[in-house]
Each structure stands twice: as structure tokens, then as C-alpha cells.
Amino acid sequence: MARFLAETVVALHFTVLAFLFVGGFLAWRWRWVIYPHLALGAWAILSIVTPTVCPLTVWENYFRELAGMPVLETGFIDHYIDGVWYPESASTLVQLVLGALVLASWAGFYAGGRAARRLSHG
């Protein structure tokens, strides 16, 4: 059961990461989504600029330990993504591109809200 829970946390972590990249675009359709997305964006920035440990990584390590599996020696990104999906040397570039994607989604959200207000007042 502990192994299943560790793997479930990994899946949840990937889901949260996917939401980080597309949540701003989802907010174009469902405007309330912007609030959890902004919170997640703030968390992402905090985790990049400070040595913060994600609670999901803590949970995964807890369940891995219960299952007799080795705990992650690095964070989730370092273990599952960096050097796996792209070369580690591209980490900064990938962060910048994905950050630009998130900022573009926020800009679109803002522009869409302004356009909707103009239409409702005009």
C-alpha cells in the first residue's frame, strides 16, 4: 500500500506541474482558476529562488520509506525531469521558456478580462 501511495504522490506531483504550465490558459475559460494558479506560480518561484522542499516530495519520501524504497536524494524535478526529459545543461533555458509560457497565459487572462469588461460596458 505504501508503494501505491508513493506512486500516487508522484502522479499528483506531475499533475500539479502540468497545472502550473497550463492553468493560466484554463483560467481564460474558467476565470476562478487564476487564484490557485497564481498561488502555485508563487510557490514555483519560491522553490526556485530558495532551498524550499515541496510538501509533495516530503510525502513521497515518507511513503517510499514505508515501502522500503530509497528516498529521493534530490527534489522531484531533479529526480524525475532534469536530465531525463532534457539535458541538465538546459535547465535554466527550460525554466525561462516555461516561465514565459506562464506569463503569456497570465497576460492573455488579463487581456481577456479587459475585453470582457469593455464589451459589458459598451
mmCIF file of N, CA and C in Angstrom:
data_model
loop_
_atom_site.group_PDB
_atom_site.id
_atom_site.type_symbol
_atom_site.label_atom_id
_atom_site.label_comp_id
_atom_site.label_asym_id
_atom_site.label_seq_id
_atom_site.Cartn_x
_atom_site.Cartn_y
_atom_site.Cartn_z
ATOM 1 N N MET A 1 0.821 -1.199 0.000
ATOM 2 C CA MET A 1 0.000 0.000 0.000
ATOM 3 C C MET A 1 0.868 1.267 0.000
ATOM 4 N N ALA A 2 1.973 1.248 0.753
ATOM 5 C CA ALA A 2 2.833 2.430 0.821
ATOM 6 C C ALA A 2 3.442 2.732 -0.545
ATOM 7 N N ARG A 3 3.807 1.688 -1.288
ATOM 8 C CA ARG A 3 4.365 1.898 -2.639
ATOM 9 C C ARG A 3 3.311 2.546 -3.536
ATOM 10 N N PHE A 4 2.093 2.054 -3.465
ATOM 11 C CA PHE A 4 0.995 2.633 -4.246
ATOM 12 C C PHE A 4 0.809 4.105 -3.892
ATOM 13 N N LEU A 5 0.861 4.432 -2.602
ATOM 14 C CA LEU A 5 0.700 5.820 -2.176
ATOM 15 C C LEU A 5 1.870 6.687 -2.655
ATOM 16 N N ALA A 6 3.090 6.151 -2.625
ATOM 17 C CA ALA A 6 4.251 6.895 -3.134
ATOM 18 C C ALA A 6 4.061 7.185 -4.622
ATOM 19 N N GLU A 7 3.618 6.183 -5.378
ATOM 20 C CA GLU A 7 3.400 6.374 -6.815
ATOM 21 C C GLU A 7 2.237 7.322 -7.084
ATOM 22 N N THR A 8 1.245 7.309 -6.230
ATOM 23 C CA THR A 8 0.119 8.235 -6.350
ATOM 24 C C THR A 8 0.593 9.674 -6.136
ATOM 25 N N VAL A 9 1.470 9.869 -5.178
ATOM 26 C CA VAL A 9 2.018 11.209 -4.934
ATOM 27 C C VAL A 9 2.843 11.668 -6.136
ATOM 28 N N VAL A 10 3.587 10.753 -6.757
ATOM 29 C CA VAL A 10 4.348 11.100 -7.967
ATOM 30 C C VAL A 10 3.380 11.561 -9.062
ATOM 31 N N ALA A 11 2.301 10.813 -9.260
ATOM 32 C CA ALA A 11 1.308 11.194 -10.269
ATOM 33 C C ALA A 11 0.682 12.542 -9.940
ATOM 34 N N LEU A 12 0.389 12.765 -8.668
ATOM 35 C CA LEU A 12 -0.160 14.054 -8.238
ATOM 36 C C LEU A 12 0.841 15.173 -8.505
ATOM 37 N N HIS A 13 2.108 14.914 -8.246
ATOM 38 C CA HIS A 13 3.150 15.912 -8.466
ATOM 39 C C HIS A 13 3.229 16.284 -9.953
ATOM 40 N N PHE A 14 3.163 15.285 -10.834
ATOM 41 C CA PHE A 14 3.160 15.563 -12.273
ATOM 42 C C PHE A 14 1.917 16.355 -12.670
ATOM 43 N N THR A 15 0.783 16.053 -12.048
ATOM 44 C CA THR A 15 -0.454 16.784 -12.331
ATOM 45 C C THR A 15 -0.333 18.240 -11.904
ATOM 46 N N VAL A 16 0.219 18.470 -10.734
ATOM 47 C CA VAL A 16 0.419 19.843 -10.243
ATOM 48 C C VAL A 16 1.361 20.596 -11.181
ATOM 49 N N LEU A 17 2.407 19.929 -11.621
ATOM 50 C CA LEU A 17 3.352 20.553 -12.540
ATOM 51 C C LEU A 17 2.671 20.897 -13.866
ATOM 52 N N ALA A 18 1.845 19.996 -14.371
ATOM 53 C CA ALA A 18 1.105 20.277 -15.605
ATOM 54 C C ALA A 18 0.169 21.467 -15.415
ATOM 55 N N PHE A 19 -0.482 21.523 -14.255
ATOM 56 C CA PHE A 19 -1.370 22.660 -13.970
ATOM 57 C C PHE A 19 -0.585 23.970 -13.928
ATOM 58 N N LEU A 20 0.646 23.907 -13.428
ATOM 59 C CA LEU A 20 1.477 25.104 -13.402
ATOM 60 C C LEU A 20 1.665 25.655 -14.812
ATOM 61 N N PHE A 21 1.826 24.777 -15.786
ATOM 62 C CA PHE A 21 2.102 25.225 -17.147
ATOM 63 C C PHE A 21 0.854 25.573 -17.937
ATOM 64 N N VAL A 22 -0.281 24.968 -17.644
ATOM 65 C CA VAL A 22 -1.491 25.236 -18.439
ATOM 66 C C VAL A 22 -2.599 25.925 -17.661
ATOM 67 N N GLY A 23 -2.442 26.058 -16.360
ATOM 68 C CA GLY A 23 -3.504 26.637 -15.525
ATOM 69 C C GLY A 23 -3.896 28.041 -15.930
ATOM 70 N N GLY A 24 -2.926 28.857 -16.317
ATOM 71 C CA GLY A 24 -3.244 30.214 -16.756
ATOM 72 C C GLY A 24 -4.118 30.221 -18.000
ATOM 73 N N PHE A 25 -3.890 29.256 -18.878
ATOM 74 C CA PHE A 25 -4.721 29.148 -20.076
ATOM 75 C C PHE A 25 -6.112 28.628 -19.725
ATOM 76 N N LEU A 26 -6.193 27.707 -18.763
ATOM 77 C CA LEU A 26 -7.502 27.228 -18.304
ATOM 78 C C LEU A 26 -8.311 28.370 -17.699
ATOM 79 N N ALA A 27 -7.612 29.326 -17.079
ATOM 80 C CA ALA A 27 -8.284 30.471 -16.456
ATOM 81 C C ALA A 27 -8.919 31.387 -17.501
ATOM 82 N N TRP A 28 -8.495 31.290 -18.735
ATOM 83 C CA TRP A 28 -9.160 32.080 -19.789
ATOM 84 C C TRP A 28 -10.615 31.653 -19.899
ATOM 85 N N ARG A 29 -10.861 30.364 -19.689
ATOM 86 C CA ARG A 29 -12.225 29.831 -19.804
ATOM 87 C C ARG A 29 -12.934 29.848 -18.453
ATOM 88 N N TRP A 30 -12.242 29.403 -17.414
ATOM 89 C CA TRP A 30 -12.801 29.345 -16.059
ATOM 90 C C TRP A 30 -12.010 30.321 -15.200
ATOM 91 N N ARG A 31 -12.499 31.522 -15.091
ATOM 92 C CA ARG A 31 -11.747 32.630 -14.506
ATOM 93 C C ARG A 31 -11.314 32.380 -13.061
ATOM 94 N N TRP A 32 -12.077 31.612 -12.292
ATOM 95 C CA TRP A 32 -11.726 31.330 -10.903
ATOM 96 C C TRP A 32 -10.421 30.550 -10.791
ATOM 97 N N VAL A 33 -10.014 29.853 -11.847
ATOM 98 C CA VAL A 33 -8.798 29.034 -11.831
ATOM 99 C C VAL A 33 -7.544 29.888 -11.628
ATOM 100 N N ILE A 34 -7.654 31.181 -11.939
ATOM 101 C CA ILE A 34 -6.466 32.031 -11.821
ATOM 102 C C ILE A 34 -5.959 32.097 -10.382
ATOM 103 N N TYR A 35 -6.837 32.010 -9.391
ATOM 104 C CA TYR A 35 -6.403 32.140 -7.993
ATOM 105 C C TYR A 35 -5.511 30.984 -7.546
ATOM 106 N N PRO A 36 -5.927 29.731 -7.732
ATOM 107 C CA PRO A 36 -4.982 28.662 -7.368
ATOM 108 C C PRO A 36 -3.746 28.674 -8.268
ATOM 109 N N HIS A 37 -3.916 29.122 -9.511
ATOM 110 C CA HIS A 37 -2.767 29.159 -10.406
ATOM 111 C C HIS A 37 -1.749 30.219 -9.965
ATOM 112 N N LEU A 38 -2.214 31.373 -9.543
ATOM 113 C CA LEU A 38 -1.304 32.398 -9.025
ATOM 114 C C LEU A 38 -0.576 31.901 -7.778
ATOM 115 N N ALA A 39 -1.298 31.208 -6.903
ATOM 116 C CA ALA A 39 -0.675 30.660 -5.694
ATOM 117 C C ALA A 39 0.403 29.642 -6.068
ATOM 118 N N LEU A 40 0.100 28.792 -7.030
ATOM 119 C CA LEU A 40 1.073 27.798 -7.465
ATOM 120 C C LEU A 40 2.265 28.473 -8.139
ATOM 121 N N GLY A 41 2.015 29.526 -8.911
ATOM 122 C CA GLY A 41 3.106 30.275 -9.527
ATOM 123 C C GLY A 41 4.022 30.881 -8.485
ATOM 124 N N ALA A 42 3.433 31.430 -7.429
ATOM 125 C CA ALA A 42 4.234 31.998 -6.344
ATOM 126 C C ALA A 42 5.072 30.908 -5.677
ATOM 127 N N TRP A 43 4.463 29.742 -5.459
ATOM 128 C CA TRP A 43 5.195 28.618 -4.862
ATOM 129 C C TRP A 43 6.354 28.206 -5.769
ATOM 130 N N ALA A 44 6.119 28.145 -7.066
ATOM 131 C CA ALA A 44 7.162 27.740 -8.009
ATOM 132 C C ALA A 44 8.343 28.704 -7.967
ATOM 133 N N ILE A 45 8.040 29.996 -7.936
ATOM 134 C CA ILE A 45 9.108 30.994 -7.862
ATOM 135 C C ILE A 45 9.880 30.846 -6.549
ATOM 136 N N LEU A 46 9.150 30.681 -5.462
ATOM 137 C CA LEU A 46 9.785 30.494 -4.151
ATOM 138 C C LEU A 46 10.704 29.274 -4.162
ATOM 139 N N SER A 47 10.239 28.193 -4.767
ATOM 140 C CA SER A 47 11.037 26.964 -4.761
ATOM 141 C C SER A 47 12.275 27.074 -5.650
ATOM 142 N N ILE A 48 12.248 27.981 -6.617
ATOM 143 C CA ILE A 48 13.420 28.178 -7.473
ATOM 144 C C ILE A 48 14.460 29.057 -6.788
ATOM 145 N N VAL A 49 13.994 30.077 -6.080
ATOM 146 C CA VAL A 49 14.939 31.055 -5.516
ATOM 147 C C VAL A 49 15.359 30.752 -4.071
ATOM 148 N N THR A 50 14.706 29.810 -3.423
ATOM 149 C CA THR A 50 15.090 29.441 -2.060
ATOM 150 C C THR A 50 15.193 27.915 -1.962
ATOM 151 N N PRO A 51 15.903 27.419 -0.976
ATOM 152 C CA PRO A 51 16.015 25.960 -0.810
ATOM 153 C C PRO A 51 14.771 25.378 -0.118
ATOM 154 N N THR A 52 13.631 25.516 -0.768
ATOM 155 C CA THR A 52 12.357 25.068 -0.215
ATOM 156 C C THR A 52 12.075 23.626 -0.645
ATOM 157 N N VAL A 53 11.591 22.814 0.271
ATOM 158 C CA VAL A 53 11.233 21.434 -0.050
ATOM 159 C C VAL A 53 9.724 21.361 -0.242
ATOM 160 N N CYS A 54 9.312 20.818 -1.361
ATOM 161 C CA CYS A 54 7.881 20.700 -1.669
ATOM 162 C C CYS A 54 7.238 19.660 -0.746
ATOM 163 N N PRO A 55 6.063 19.982 -0.214
ATOM 164 C CA PRO A 55 5.373 19.003 0.641
ATOM 165 C C PRO A 55 5.079 17.685 -0.081
ATOM 166 N N LEU A 56 4.846 17.744 -1.386
ATOM 167 C CA LEU A 56 4.599 16.501 -2.120
ATOM 168 C C LEU A 56 5.842 15.609 -2.134
ATOM 169 N N THR A 57 7.007 16.214 -2.210
ATOM 170 C CA THR A 57 8.252 15.434 -2.143
ATOM 171 C C THR A 57 8.406 14.814 -0.755
ATOM 172 N N VAL A 58 8.041 15.573 0.259
ATOM 173 C CA VAL A 58 8.096 15.045 1.634
ATOM 174 C C VAL A 58 7.176 13.835 1.758
ATOM 175 N N TRP A 59 5.958 13.955 1.223
ATOM 176 C CA TRP A 59 5.012 12.833 1.282
ATOM 177 C C TRP A 59 5.528 11.636 0.496
ATOM 178 N N GLU A 60 6.052 11.910 -0.705
ATOM 179 C CA GLU A 60 6.581 10.795 -1.497
ATOM 180 C C GLU A 60 7.688 10.074 -0.732
ATOM 181 N N ASN A 61 8.613 10.823 -0.153
ATOM 182 C CA ASN A 61 9.698 10.197 0.600
ATOM 183 C C ASN A 61 9.179 9.421 1.803
ATOM 184 N N TYR A 62 8.160 9.948 2.455
ATOM 185 C CA TYR A 62 7.567 9.241 3.596
ATOM 186 C C TYR A 62 7.030 7.878 3.155
ATOM 187 N N PHE A 63 6.258 7.867 2.077
ATOM 188 C CA PHE A 63 5.679 6.606 1.601
ATOM 189 C C PHE A 63 6.745 5.687 1.004
ATOM 190 N N ARG A 64 7.755 6.246 0.352
ATOM 191 C CA ARG A 64 8.852 5.428 -0.176
ATOM 192 C C ARG A 64 9.568 4.723 0.976
ATOM 193 N N GLU A 65 9.801 5.458 2.050
ATOM 194 C CA GLU A 65 10.481 4.876 3.208
ATOM 195 C C GLU A 65 9.635 3.757 3.821
ATOM 196 N N LEU A 66 8.325 4.005 3.945
ATOM 197 C CA LEU A 66 7.432 2.967 4.476
ATOM 198 C C LEU A 66 7.434 1.715 3.606
ATOM 199 N N ALA A 67 7.595 1.918 2.299
ATOM 200 C CA ALA A 67 7.578 0.800 1.354
ATOM 201 C C ALA A 67 8.940 0.116 1.251
ATOM 202 N N GLY A 68 9.941 0.646 1.964
ATOM 203 C CA GLY A 68 11.271 0.064 1.882
ATOM 204 C C GLY A 68 12.025 0.490 0.630
ATOM 205 N N MET A 69 11.563 1.548 0.004
ATOM 206 C CA MET A 69 12.214 2.077 -1.195
ATOM 207 C C MET A 69 13.186 3.176 -0.781
ATOM 208 N N PRO A 70 14.213 3.420 -1.600
ATOM 209 C CA PRO A 70 15.107 4.539 -1.261
ATOM 210 C C PRO A 70 14.383 5.870 -1.418
ATOM 211 N N VAL A 71 14.674 6.792 -0.533
ATOM 212 C CA VAL A 71 14.072 8.123 -0.636
ATOM 213 C C VAL A 71 14.809 8.911 -1.712
ATOM 214 N N LEU A 72 14.150 9.958 -2.200
ATOM 215 C CA LEU A 72 14.775 10.813 -3.199
ATOM 216 C C LEU A 72 15.899 11.607 -2.536
ATOM 217 N N GLU A 73 17.051 11.578 -3.137
ATOM 218 C CA GLU A 73 18.168 12.363 -2.596
ATOM 219 C C GLU A 73 18.107 13.805 -3.077
ATOM 220 N N THR A 74 17.361 14.024 -4.123
ATOM 221 C CA THR A 74 17.164 15.370 -4.672
ATOM 222 C C THR A 74 15.665 15.626 -4.720
ATOM 223 N N GLY A 75 15.272 16.774 -5.225
ATOM 224 C CA GLY A 75 13.857 17.080 -5.344
ATOM 225 C C GLY A 75 13.197 16.368 -6.517
ATOM 226 N N PHE A 76 11.925 16.532 -6.614
ATOM 227 C CA PHE A 76 11.122 15.897 -7.662
ATOM 228 C C PHE A 76 11.636 16.253 -9.059
ATOM 229 N N ILE A 77 11.832 17.543 -9.320
ATOM 230 C CA ILE A 77 12.286 17.992 -10.643
ATOM 231 C C ILE A 77 13.640 17.377 -10.970
ATOM 232 N N ASP A 78 14.558 17.447 -10.019
ATOM 233 C CA ASP A 78 15.898 16.909 -10.247
ATOM 234 C C ASP A 78 15.881 15.401 -10.482
ATOM 235 N N HIS A 79 14.995 14.711 -9.808
ATOM 236 C CA HIS A 79 14.956 13.246 -9.907
ATOM 237 C C HIS A 79 14.225 12.755 -11.158
ATOM 238 N N TYR A 80 13.063 13.334 -11.437
ATOM 239 C CA TYR A 80 12.212 12.795 -12.499
ATOM 240 C C TYR A 80 12.291 13.551 -13.840
ATOM 241 N N ILE A 81 12.772 14.797 -13.822
ATOM 242 C CA ILE A 81 12.669 15.614 -15.034
ATOM 243 C C ILE A 81 14.029 16.085 -15.554
ATOM 244 N N ASP A 82 14.790 16.801 -14.707
ATOM 245 C CA ASP A 82 16.114 17.295 -15.119
ATOM 246 C C ASP A 82 17.008 16.133 -15.535
ATOM 247 N N GLY A 83 17.564 16.221 -16.720
ATOM 248 C CA GLY A 83 18.443 15.156 -17.186
ATOM 249 C C GLY A 83 17.701 13.941 -17.700
ATOM 250 N N VAL A 84 16.381 13.925 -17.551
ATOM 251 C CA VAL A 84 15.561 12.823 -18.055
ATOM 252 C C VAL A 84 14.785 13.297 -19.289
ATOM 253 N N TRP A 85 14.075 14.413 -19.167
ATOM 254 C CA TRP A 85 13.280 14.956 -20.269
ATOM 255 C C TRP A 85 14.084 15.913 -21.130
ATOM 256 N N TYR A 86 15.115 16.492 -20.563
ATOM 257 C CA TYR A 86 16.009 17.413 -21.279
ATOM 258 C C TYR A 86 17.358 17.371 -20.563
ATOM 259 N N PRO A 87 18.420 17.767 -21.260
ATOM 260 C CA PRO A 87 19.736 17.740 -20.610
ATOM 261 C C PRO A 87 19.787 18.711 -19.433
ATOM 262 N N GLU A 88 20.493 18.319 -18.395
ATOM 263 C CA GLU A 88 20.612 19.183 -17.217
ATOM 264 C C GLU A 88 21.181 20.546 -17.584
ATOM 265 N N SER A 89 22.004 20.598 -18.607
ATOM 266 C CA SER A 89 22.604 21.872 -19.023
ATOM 267 C C SER A 89 21.562 22.842 -19.564
ATOM 268 N N ALA A 90 20.378 22.339 -19.887
ATOM 269 C CA ALA A 90 19.316 23.198 -20.425
ATOM 270 C C ALA A 90 18.332 23.652 -19.361
ATOM 271 N N SER A 91 18.591 23.363 -18.098
ATOM 272 C CA SER A 91 17.639 23.665 -17.022
ATOM 273 C C SER A 91 17.225 25.127 -16.988
ATOM 274 N N THR A 92 18.180 26.022 -17.050
ATOM 275 C CA THR A 92 17.858 27.449 -16.980
ATOM 276 C C THR A 92 17.016 27.861 -18.175
ATOM 277 N N LEU A 93 17.383 27.401 -19.358
ATOM 278 C CA LEU A 93 16.612 27.718 -20.561
ATOM 279 C C LEU A 93 15.186 27.179 -20.445
ATOM 280 N N VAL A 94 15.036 25.964 -19.984
ATOM 281 C CA VAL A 94 13.704 25.370 -19.829
ATOM 282 C C VAL A 94 12.888 26.177 -18.820
ATOM 283 N N GLN A 95 13.504 26.565 -17.705
ATOM 284 C CA GLN A 95 12.787 27.377 -16.713
ATOM 285 C C GLN A 95 12.342 28.706 -17.317
ATOM 286 N N LEU A 96 13.200 29.329 -18.097
ATOM 287 C CA LEU A 96 12.844 30.607 -18.721
ATOM 288 C C LEU A 96 11.720 30.444 -19.734
ATOM 289 N N VAL A 97 11.787 29.417 -20.554
ATOM 290 C CA VAL A 97 10.742 29.190 -21.559
ATOM 291 C C VAL A 97 9.406 28.886 -20.878
ATOM 292 N N LEU A 98 9.429 28.017 -19.880
ATOM 293 C CA LEU A 98 8.181 27.690 -19.185
ATOM 294 C C LEU A 98 7.657 28.878 -18.387
ATOM 295 N N GLY A 99 8.559 29.662 -17.804
ATOM 296 C CA GLY A 99 8.139 30.882 -17.118
ATOM 297 C C GLY A 99 7.490 31.858 -18.086
ATOM 298 N N ALA A 100 8.051 31.984 -19.285
ATOM 299 C CA ALA A 100 7.468 32.859 -20.313
ATOM 300 C C ALA A 100 6.090 32.351 -20.730
ATOM 301 N N LEU A 101 5.934 31.034 -20.801
ATOM 302 C CA LEU A 101 4.635 30.440 -21.137
ATOM 303 C C LEU A 101 3.593 30.811 -20.077
ATOM 304 N N VAL A 102 3.973 30.698 -18.821
ATOM 305 C CA VAL A 102 3.054 31.049 -17.728
ATOM 306 C C VAL A 102 2.717 32.537 -17.781
ATOM 307 N N LEU A 103 3.732 33.386 -17.963
ATOM 308 C CA LEU A 103 3.482 34.829 -18.058
ATOM 309 C C LEU A 103 2.584 35.162 -19.243
ATOM 310 N N ALA A 104 2.771 34.482 -20.356
ATOM 311 C CA ALA A 104 1.903 34.697 -21.525
ATOM 312 C C ALA A 104 0.465 34.306 -21.204
ATOM 313 N N SER A 105 0.286 33.225 -20.452
ATOM 314 C CA SER A 105 -1.075 32.814 -20.085
ATOM 315 C C SER A 105 -1.716 33.855 -19.172
ATOM 316 N N TRP A 106 -0.928 34.439 -18.275
ATOM 317 C CA TRP A 106 -1.457 35.480 -17.393
ATOM 318 C C TRP A 106 -1.787 36.747 -18.178
ATOM 319 N N ALA A 107 -0.947 37.090 -19.127
ATOM 320 C CA ALA A 107 -1.211 38.270 -19.957
ATOM 321 C C ALA A 107 -2.500 38.069 -20.751
ATOM 322 N N GLY A 108 -2.680 36.877 -21.291
ATOM 323 C CA GLY A 108 -3.913 36.579 -22.016
ATOM 324 C C GLY A 108 -5.130 36.614 -21.119
ATOM 325 N N PHE A 109 -4.973 36.119 -19.909
ATOM 326 C CA PHE A 109 -6.071 36.169 -18.940
ATOM 327 C C PHE A 109 -6.454 37.618 -18.665
ATOM 328 N N TYR A 110 -5.456 38.455 -18.421
ATOM 329 C CA TYR A 110 -5.696 39.868 -18.135
ATOM 330 C C TYR A 110 -6.348 40.558 -19.332
ATOM 331 N N ALA A 111 -5.814 40.311 -20.519
ATOM 332 C CA ALA A 111 -6.367 40.927 -21.734
ATOM 333 C C ALA A 111 -7.804 40.470 -21.972
ATOM 334 N N GLY A 112 -8.075 39.205 -21.724
ATOM 335 C CA GLY A 112 -9.436 38.698 -21.891
ATOM 336 C C GLY A 112 -10.404 39.330 -20.916
ATOM 337 N N GLY A 113 -9.963 39.560 -19.695
ATOM 338 C CA GLY A 113 -10.809 40.216 -18.697
ATOM 339 C C GLY A 113 -11.089 41.655 -19.074
ATOM 340 N N ARG A 114 -10.085 42.348 -19.583
ATOM 341 C CA ARG A 114 -10.279 43.741 -20.015
ATOM 342 C C ARG A 114 -11.256 43.800 -21.189
ATOM 343 N N ALA A 115 -11.113 42.889 -22.132
ATOM 344 C CA ALA A 115 -12.009 42.875 -23.288
ATOM 345 C C ALA A 115 -13.449 42.585 -22.852
ATOM 346 N N ALA A 116 -13.619 41.668 -21.919
ATOM 347 C CA ALA A 116 -14.964 41.343 -21.431
ATOM 348 C C ALA A 116 -15.591 42.550 -20.727
ATOM 349 N N ARG A 117 -14.778 43.268 -19.939
ATOM 350 C CA ARG A 117 -15.306 44.453 -19.258
ATOM 351 C C ARG A 117 -15.724 45.529 -20.271
ATOM 352 N N ARG A 118 -14.919 45.704 -21.309
ATOM 353 C CA ARG A 118 -15.244 46.703 -22.337
ATOM 354 C C ARG A 118 -16.558 46.339 -23.033
ATOM 355 N N LEU A 119 -16.734 45.073 -23.335
ATOM 356 C CA LEU A 119 -17.954 44.646 -24.012
ATOM 357 C C LEU A 119 -19.178 44.814 -23.117
ATOM 358 N N SER A 120 -19.019 44.554 -21.827
ATOM 359 C CA SER A 120 -20.166 44.664 -20.922
ATOM 360 C C SER A 120 -20.533 46.106 -20.612
ATOM 361 N N HIS A 121 -19.567 47.022 -20.770
ATOM 362 C CA HIS A 121 -19.838 48.439 -20.510
ATOM 363 C C HIS A 121 -20.177 49.216 -21.785
ATOM 364 N N GLY A 122 -19.970 48.598 -22.909
ATOM 365 C CA GLY A 122 -20.092 49.346 -24.152
ATOM 366 C C GLY A 122 -21.329 49.104 -24.872
#
